[in-house]
CSV table of C-alpha atoms in Angstrom, one decimal:
chain,number,residue,atom,x,y,z
A,18,PHE,CA,2.0,-153.3,-43.4
A,19,HIS,CA,2.1,-153.2,-39.6
A,20,SER,CA,0.1,-150.6,-37.7
A,21,SER,CA,2.2,-150.7,-34.7
A,22,ARG,CA,5.7,-152.1,-34.0
A,23,SER,CA,9.2,-151.1,-33.0
A,24,ILE,CA,11.2,-149.6,-36.0
A,25,VAL,CA,14.8,-150.9,-36.6
A,26,ILE,CA,16.5,-149.6,-39.8
A,27,GLN,CA,17.6,-152.5,-41.9
A,28,PRO,CA,20.4,-151.8,-44.6
A,29,TYR,CA,19.8,-153.2,-48.0
A,30,TYR,CA,23.1,-153.8,-49.5
A,31,TYR,CA,21.5,-155.0,-52.8
A,32,CYS,CA,20.0,-151.6,-53.6
A,33,ASP,CA,20.7,-150.0,-57.0
A,34,SER,CA,21.2,-146.8,-55.1
A,35,ILE,CA,21.8,-146.4,-51.3
A,36,PRO,CA,20.3,-143.2,-49.8
A,37,ALA,CA,22.6,-141.2,-47.6
A,38,LEU,CA,21.0,-142.0,-44.3
A,39,ASN,CA,22.2,-142.2,-40.7
A,40,MET,CA,21.0,-145.8,-39.9
A,41,SER,CA,19.4,-144.5,-36.7
A,42,GLU,CA,16.8,-142.5,-38.8
A,43,GLU,CA,13.5,-143.6,-40.2
A,44,LEU,CA,11.8,-142.5,-43.4
A,45,THR,CA,8.3,-141.0,-43.7
A,46,LEU,CA,6.0,-141.5,-46.6
A,47,LYS,CA,3.3,-138.8,-46.5
A,48,CYS,CA,1.0,-137.0,-48.9
A,49,LYS,CA,1.3,-133.3,-49.1
A,50,CYS,CA,-1.7,-132.5,-46.9
A,51,GLY,CA,-0.7,-135.2,-44.2
A,52,ALA,CA,-4.0,-137.2,-44.6
A,53,VAL,CA,-2.0,-140.3,-45.4
A,54,GLU,CA,1.2,-141.1,-43.6
A,55,CYS,CA,3.5,-144.1,-43.2
A,56,LYS,CA,6.9,-144.8,-41.6
A,57,ILE,CA,9.4,-146.9,-43.3
A,58,ASP,CA,12.1,-148.8,-41.4
A,59,ALA,CA,14.6,-149.8,-44.3
A,60,LEU,CA,16.3,-148.4,-47.3
A,61,PRO,CA,14.6,-149.3,-50.7
A,62,ARG,CA,15.3,-152.7,-52.3
A,63,VAL,CA,15.6,-150.7,-55.5
A,64,CYS,CA,14.6,-147.2,-56.9
A,65,PHE,CA,13.9,-146.4,-60.5
A,66,ASN,CA,11.7,-144.3,-62.8
A,67,CYS,CA,9.0,-146.2,-64.8
A,68,HIS,CA,8.1,-144.8,-68.1
A,69,CYS,CA,5.5,-147.5,-69.1
A,70,HIS,CA,2.1,-146.3,-70.4
A,71,SER,CA,0.2,-147.7,-67.5
A,72,CYS,CA,2.3,-145.9,-64.8
A,73,VAL,CA,2.5,-142.6,-66.6
A,74,ALA,CA,-1.1,-142.5,-67.7
A,75,ALA,CA,-2.3,-143.3,-64.1
A,76,MET,CA,-0.1,-140.6,-62.6
A,77,LYS,CA,-1.3,-138.0,-65.3
A,78,ALA,CA,-5.0,-138.9,-64.6
A,79,ILE,CA,-4.5,-138.3,-60.9
A,80,GLU,CA,-2.4,-135.3,-61.1
A,81,GLY,CA,-4.5,-133.7,-63.8
A,82,LYS,CA,-7.5,-133.5,-61.6
A,83,GLU,CA,-8.9,-130.2,-60.9
A,84,GLY,CA,-7.5,-128.7,-57.8
A,85,PHE,CA,-4.5,-130.9,-57.7
A,86,ASP,CA,-2.1,-129.7,-54.9
A,87,GLY,CA,-0.2,-132.8,-54.1
A,88,THR,CA,3.4,-134.0,-54.3
A,89,SER,CA,3.9,-135.1,-57.9
A,90,ALA,CA,5.4,-138.5,-58.5
A,91,ALA,CA,7.0,-137.3,-61.9
A,92,VAL,CA,10.6,-137.8,-62.3
A,93,ASP,CA,12.3,-137.2,-65.8
A,94,GLY,CA,9.0,-137.9,-67.5
A,95,GLY,CA,8.3,-141.1,-65.7
A,96,VAL,CA,7.0,-142.2,-62.3
A,97,GLY,CA,9.7,-142.2,-59.6
A,98,VAL,CA,9.3,-145.1,-57.1
A,99,ALA,CA,11.1,-146.8,-54.3
A,100,ILE,CA,10.3,-150.5,-53.9
A,101,TYR,CA,9.7,-152.1,-50.4
A,102,LYS,CA,8.5,-155.4,-49.1
A,103,SER,CA,5.4,-155.3,-47.0
A,104,ASN,CA,7.4,-155.8,-43.7
A,105,ASN,CA,9.0,-152.5,-44.0
A,106,VAL,CA,6.3,-150.0,-44.1
A,107,SER,CA,4.0,-149.1,-41.2
A,108,VAL,CA,0.8,-147.3,-41.6
A,109,VAL,CA,0.4,-144.2,-39.2
A,110,LYS,CA,-2.6,-142.5,-40.8
A,111,ALA,CA,-4.9,-143.7,-43.5
A,112,SER,CA,-8.8,-143.3,-43.7
A,113,SER,CA,-10.9,-144.6,-46.4
A,114,ASP,CA,-12.5,-141.2,-46.4
A,115,ASP,CA,-9.3,-139.6,-47.7
A,116,ILE,CA,-8.2,-142.3,-50.2
A,117,ASP,CA,-9.3,-142.9,-53.7
A,118,PHE,CA,-7.9,-145.2,-56.6
A,119,VAL,CA,-7.3,-145.1,-60.4
A,120,LYS,CA,-6.7,-147.8,-62.7
A,121,VAL,CA,-5.9,-147.7,-66.4
A,122,GLY,CA,-8.6,-148.9,-68.8
A,123,ASP,CA,-11.9,-150.6,-67.7
A,124,GLN,CA,-10.0,-153.9,-67.4
A,125,GLY,CA,-7.0,-152.6,-65.5
A,126,LYS,CA,-5.8,-154.9,-62.8
A,127,ALA,CA,-3.5,-152.4,-60.9
A,128,ALA,CA,-5.0,-149.7,-58.6
A,129,ARG,CA,-3.0,-146.7,-57.8
A,130,THR,CA,-3.7,-145.3,-54.4
A,131,TYR,CA,-4.0,-141.6,-53.9
A,132,CYS,CA,-5.1,-138.9,-51.4
A,133,ASN,CA,-8.3,-137.3,-52.6
A,134,LYS,CA,-7.6,-134.3,-50.5
A,135,CYS,CA,-4.4,-133.1,-52.1
A,136,GLY,CA,-4.0,-135.5,-55.0
A,137,THR,CA,-0.7,-137.2,-54.0
A,138,MET,CA,-0.4,-140.6,-55.5
A,139,VAL,CA,1.0,-142.4,-52.5
A,140,PHE,CA,1.4,-145.9,-53.9
A,141,ASN,CA,2.0,-146.7,-57.6
A,142,VAL,CA,1.7,-150.4,-56.7
A,143,LEU,CA,0.3,-151.9,-53.4
A,144,ALA,CA,0.4,-155.7,-53.5
A,145,PRO,CA,0.0,-158.0,-50.5
A,146,ASN,CA,3.8,-158.6,-50.2
A,147,TRP,CA,5.3,-155.4,-51.7
A,148,ALA,CA,4.8,-151.8,-52.6
A,149,ALA,CA,6.0,-149.3,-55.1
A,150,VAL,CA,5.9,-145.9,-53.2
A,151,ASN,CA,6.0,-142.4,-54.5
A,152,ARG,CA,9.7,-141.6,-54.0
A,153,ASN,CA,9.0,-137.8,-54.0
A,154,ALA,CA,6.7,-138.2,-51.1
A,155,MET,CA,9.4,-139.6,-48.9
A,156,THR,CA,11.4,-137.6,-46.3
A,157,LYS,CA,14.1,-138.3,-43.8
A,158,SER,CA,13.7,-137.7,-40.1
A,159,ASP,CA,14.9,-134.1,-40.3
A,160,GLY,CA,12.1,-133.3,-42.9
A,161,SER,CA,14.5,-133.1,-45.9
A,162,ALA,CA,13.7,-134.8,-49.0
A,163,PHE,CA,14.7,-138.4,-49.5
A,164,VAL,CA,17.2,-138.4,-52.4
A,165,PRO,CA,19.0,-141.7,-53.6
A,166,GLU,CA,22.5,-141.5,-54.0
A,167,GLY,CA,24.0,-142.4,-57.3
A,168,THR,CA,22.2,-142.7,-60.6
A,169,VAL,CA,18.6,-143.9,-60.8
A,170,LYS,CA,17.6,-146.0,-63.8
A,171,ASN,CA,14.9,-144.9,-66.3
A,172,ILE,CA,13.1,-148.1,-67.2
A,173,ASN,CA,10.5,-149.2,-69.8
A,174,CYS,CA,11.7,-146.3,-72.0
A,175,LYS,CA,10.5,-147.9,-75.2
A,176,TYR,CA,7.0,-146.9,-73.9
A,177,ALA,CA,8.0,-143.3,-73.0
A,178,PHE,CA,5.7,-140.6,-74.5
A,179,ASP,CA,8.8,-138.4,-75.1
A,180,LEU,CA,11.8,-140.7,-75.4
A,181,ALA,CA,14.1,-137.8,-76.3
A,182,ALA,CA,13.4,-136.1,-73.0
A,183,VAL,CA,14.4,-139.0,-70.9
A,184,PRO,CA,17.9,-138.7,-69.6
A,185,GLU,CA,20.3,-141.6,-69.4
A,186,PRO,CA,20.7,-144.2,-68.1
A,187,LYS,CA,17.6,-145.3,-70.0
A,188,HIS,CA,16.6,-148.9,-70.6
A,189,ASN,CA,13.9,-150.1,-73.1
A,190,THR,CA,12.6,-152.6,-70.7
A,191,ILE,CA,13.3,-153.6,-67.2
A,192,PRO,CA,17.1,-154.4,-66.6
A,193,VAL,CA,17.8,-158.0,-65.5
A,194,GLY,CA,19.4,-156.7,-62.3
A,195,THR,CA,16.2,-154.9,-61.4
A,196,VAL,CA,14.0,-157.9,-62.3
A,197,MET,CA,16.2,-160.0,-60.0
A,198,LYS,CA,15.5,-157.7,-57.1
A,199,LEU,CA,11.6,-157.6,-57.9
A,200,ILE,CA,11.1,-161.5,-58.3
A,201,PRO,CA,11.7,-162.4,-54.6
A,202,LEU,CA,8.9,-159.9,-53.7
A,203,MET,CA,6.5,-161.1,-56.2
A,204,MET,CA,7.1,-164.7,-54.9
A,205,GLY,CA,6.5,-163.4,-51.4
A,206,LEU,CA,10.1,-164.5,-50.1
A,207,GLY,CA,10.8,-162.8,-46.9
A,208,CYS,CA,7.5,-160.9,-46.9
A,209,ASP,CA,4.9,-161.0,-44.4
A,210,GLY,CA,1.8,-160.3,-46.7
A,211,SER,CA,0.7,-157.7,-44.2
A,212,ASN,CA,-0.3,-155.0,-46.8
A,213,LYS,CA,-3.5,-157.0,-47.5
A,214,SER,CA,-4.6,-156.0,-43.9
A,215,GLU,CA,-4.7,-152.3,-44.8
A,216,LYS,CA,-8.2,-152.2,-46.1
A,217,ALA,CA,-8.2,-148.4,-46.6
A,218,LEU,CA,-5.3,-148.6,-49.0
A,219,MET,CA,-6.8,-151.2,-51.1
A,220,PRO,CA,-10.0,-151.1,-53.2
A,221,GLU,CA,-12.8,-153.4,-52.2
A,222,ASP,CA,-14.0,-153.8,-55.7
A,223,MET,CA,-11.8,-153.2,-58.8
A,224,ALA,CA,-14.8,-152.8,-61.0
A,225,LYS,CA,-15.8,-149.7,-59.1
A,226,VAL,CA,-12.3,-148.1,-59.3
A,227,GLU,CA,-12.1,-144.9,-61.6
A,228,ALA,CA,-10.6,-145.9,-65.0
A,229,ALA,CA,-8.2,-143.5,-66.6
A,230,PRO,CA,-8.3,-143.6,-70.4
A,231,ILE,CA,-6.0,-145.7,-72.5
A,232,THR,CA,-4.6,-142.8,-74.5
A,233,TRP,CA,-1.8,-144.7,-76.5
A,234,GLU,CA,-3.9,-147.0,-78.6
């Protein structure tokens, strides 16, 4: 992430679904109460709804907290995300006082970042080189909701808690085309690794992160 820089929209022709955006616009990622806010200067590399146990369990643990009044990440029973490399998201507002984390199980390796004021899960994944953001918390410059054009894939559906309720297209695992869009990010190709500098958005000690129960074993 970059805390301050000029924003130029970069079209991603390799998206599974291209949002209907005027290319002079920018996107905003923000929790419902506004305590956490980021600007995004590109279209998503890929959008999908993940139905794996870990993503869904973490989302339910966060959104099931008493007083939840955030923007739900739920889409068709899974977690609706948009994938970005670190270069494309700029933090506008993020204080450690407003942010908490959830992992799944005591040995969980991934911390989901959420606003502890309203409860919005802002990041489903936040790695040094890339991020999976809550697609439902994204808006266009006119304040309207970000909605990908075309059909968004439901992935990892073999783990879905209610498979019959998941609409098509649904894939038991991660489709090859989607994997090919994720691999360069995981390898850090074309990524500046700047997410690691955003200390408020990453836990200092995974051992101290709240653990959601593993409910499917």
